[in-house]
PDB file of C-alpha atoms in Angstrom:
ATOM      1  CA  UNK A   1      39.387 -10.928   4.648  1.00  0.00           C
ATOM      2  CA  UNK A   2      42.753  -9.647   3.442  1.00  0.00           C
ATOM      3  CA  UNK A   3      44.574 -12.002   5.842  1.00  0.00           C
ATOM      4  CA  UNK A   4      42.681 -14.974   4.371  1.00  0.00           C
ATOM      5  CA  UNK A   5      43.690 -14.012   0.828  1.00  0.00           C
ATOM      6  CA  UNK A   6      47.295 -13.501   1.944  1.00  0.00           C
ATOM      7  CA  UNK A   7      47.298 -16.910   3.699  1.00  0.00           C
ATOM      8  CA  UNK A   8      45.901 -18.662   0.599  1.00  0.00           C
ATOM      9  CA  UNK A   9      48.493 -16.969  -1.616  1.00  0.00           C
ATOM     10  CA  UNK A  10      51.406 -17.959   0.636  1.00  0.00           C
ATOM     11  CA  UNK A  11      49.941 -21.482   0.921  1.00  0.00           C
ATOM     12  CA  UNK A  12      49.861 -21.728  -2.877  1.00  0.00           C
ATOM     13  CA  UNK A  13      53.473 -20.600  -3.117  1.00  0.00           C
ATOM     14  CA  UNK A  14      54.571 -23.094  -0.446  1.00  0.00           C
ATOM     15  CA  UNK A  15      52.699 -25.871  -2.272  1.00  0.00           C
ATOM     16  CA  UNK A  16      54.224 -24.856  -5.608  1.00  0.00           C
ATOM     17  CA  UNK A  17      57.727 -24.872  -4.099  1.00  0.00           C
ATOM     18  CA  UNK A  18      57.075 -28.317  -2.608  1.00  0.00           C
ATOM     19  CA  UNK A  19      55.863 -29.586  -6.000  1.00  0.00           C
ATOM     20  CA  UNK A  20      58.924 -28.134  -7.699  1.00  0.00           C
ATOM     21  CA  UNK A  21      61.318 -29.655  -5.139  1.00  0.00           C
ATOM     22  CA  UNK A  22      59.740 -33.096  -5.520  1.00  0.00           C
ATOM     23  CA  UNK A  23      59.340 -32.899  -9.332  1.00  0.00           C
ATOM     24  CA  UNK A  24      55.624 -33.584  -8.895  1.00  0.00           C
ATOM     25  CA  UNK A  25      54.353 -30.037  -9.296  1.00  0.00           C
ATOM     26  CA  UNK A  26      53.473 -30.322 -12.976  1.00  0.00           C
ATOM     27  CA  UNK A  27      50.440 -32.451 -12.264  1.00  0.00           C
ATOM     28  CA  UNK A  28      49.181 -30.292  -9.381  1.00  0.00           C
ATOM     29  CA  UNK A  29      46.554 -27.598  -9.879  1.00  0.00           C
ATOM     30  CA  UNK A  30      46.584 -24.310  -7.978  1.00  0.00           C
ATOM     31  CA  UNK A  31      43.923 -25.674  -5.645  1.00  0.00           C
ATOM     32  CA  UNK A  32      46.123 -28.696  -4.929  1.00  0.00           C
ATOM     33  CA  UNK A  33      49.061 -26.336  -4.338  1.00  0.00           C
ATOM     34  CA  UNK A  34      47.024 -24.309  -1.837  1.00  0.00           C
ATOM     35  CA  UNK A  35      45.852 -27.449  -0.019  1.00  0.00           C
ATOM     36  CA  UNK A  36      49.371 -28.932   0.035  1.00  0.00           C
ATOM     37  CA  UNK A  37      50.787 -25.623   1.255  1.00  0.00           C
ATOM     38  CA  UNK A  38      48.241 -25.125   4.039  1.00  0.00           C
ATOM     39  CA  UNK A  39      48.180 -28.718   5.282  1.00  0.00           C
ATOM     40  CA  UNK A  40      51.940 -29.048   4.815  1.00  0.00           C
ATOM     41  CA  UNK A  41      52.454 -25.856   6.786  1.00  0.00           C
ATOM     42  CA  UNK A  42      50.431 -27.183   9.708  1.00  0.00           C
ATOM     43  CA  UNK A  43      52.222 -30.539   9.492  1.00  0.00           C
ATOM     44  CA  UNK A  44      55.692 -28.985   9.305  1.00  0.00           C
ATOM     45  CA  UNK A  45      55.075 -26.560  12.152  1.00  0.00           C
ATOM     46  CA  UNK A  46      53.642 -29.364  14.297  1.00  0.00           C
ATOM     47  CA  UNK A  47      56.614 -31.679  13.676  1.00  0.00           C
ATOM     48  CA  UNK A  48      59.475 -29.177  13.444  1.00  0.00           C
ATOM     49  CA  UNK A  49      58.202 -26.264  15.493  1.00  0.00           C
ATOM     50  CA  UNK A  50      57.644 -22.626  14.700  1.00  0.00           C
ATOM     51  CA  UNK A  51      61.004 -21.125  13.687  1.00  0.00           C
ATOM     52  CA  UNK A  52      62.546 -19.189  10.827  1.00  0.00           C
ATOM     53  CA  UNK A  53      60.976 -16.388   8.833  1.00  0.00           C
ATOM     54  CA  UNK A  54      57.211 -16.019   9.244  1.00  0.00           C
ATOM     55  CA  UNK A  55      54.882 -14.824   6.473  1.00  0.00           C
ATOM     56  CA  UNK A  56      51.088 -14.716   6.857  1.00  0.00           C
ATOM     57  CA  UNK A  57      51.386 -16.560  10.163  1.00  0.00           C
ATOM     58  CA  UNK A  58      53.303 -19.485   8.611  1.00  0.00           C
ATOM     59  CA  UNK A  59      56.916 -20.346   9.450  1.00  0.00           C
ATOM     60  CA  UNK A  60      58.302 -20.705   5.933  1.00  0.00           C
ATOM     61  CA  UNK A  61      61.047 -23.327   6.348  1.00  0.00           C
ATOM     62  CA  UNK A  62      59.062 -25.855   8.433  1.00  0.00           C
ATOM     63  CA  UNK A  63      56.065 -25.209   6.158  1.00  0.00           C
ATOM     64  CA  UNK A  64      58.005 -26.072   3.007  1.00  0.00           C
ATOM     65  CA  UNK A  65      59.488 -29.191   4.629  1.00  0.00           C
ATOM     66  CA  UNK A  66      56.021 -30.275   5.774  1.00  0.00           C
ATOM     67  CA  UNK A  67      54.548 -29.654   2.312  1.00  0.00           C
ATOM     68  CA  UNK A  68      57.356 -31.667   0.679  1.00  0.00           C
ATOM     69  CA  UNK A  69      56.641 -34.566   3.060  1.00  0.00           C
ATOM     70  CA  UNK A  70      52.917 -34.298   2.310  1.00  0.00           C
ATOM     71  CA  UNK A  71      53.409 -34.232  -1.482  1.00  0.00           C
ATOM     72  CA  UNK A  72      55.747 -37.244  -1.353  1.00  0.00           C
ATOM     73  CA  UNK A  73      53.408 -39.281   0.862  1.00  0.00           C
ATOM     74  CA  UNK A  74      50.313 -38.470  -1.213  1.00  0.00           C
ATOM     75  CA  UNK A  75      52.051 -39.182  -4.529  1.00  0.00           C
ATOM     76  CA  UNK A  76      53.378 -42.497  -3.160  1.00  0.00           C
ATOM     77  CA  UNK A  77      49.907 -43.450  -1.891  1.00  0.00           C
ATOM     78  CA  UNK A  78      48.344 -42.583  -5.255  1.00  0.00           C
ATOM     79  CA  UNK A  79      50.992 -44.579  -7.087  1.00  0.00           C
ATOM     80  CA  UNK A  80      50.252 -47.614  -4.885  1.00  0.00           C
ATOM     81  CA  UNK A  81      46.471 -47.244  -5.240  1.00  0.00           C
ATOM     82  CA  UNK A  82      46.561 -46.815  -9.011  1.00  0.00           C
ATOM     83  CA  UNK A  83      48.609 -49.985  -9.577  1.00  0.00           C
TER      84      UNK A  83
END
């Protein structure tokens, strides 16, 4: 149970960092940050591998890069769909 809480917390931080780096974090809720962090972590580790510092089972650098890619793709898709 504690590992799950730790993973969600680190996922939220990764998502928040990705939102801050892309200047799209202001419109994201904490739930969106957690989802972006967790999915972005899986995406980044799948594309870039499992290297760098690891916290809560997530390689931080590939996770942040993956979350940034995810936030940019989703915000672009939403921008296209809304217009």
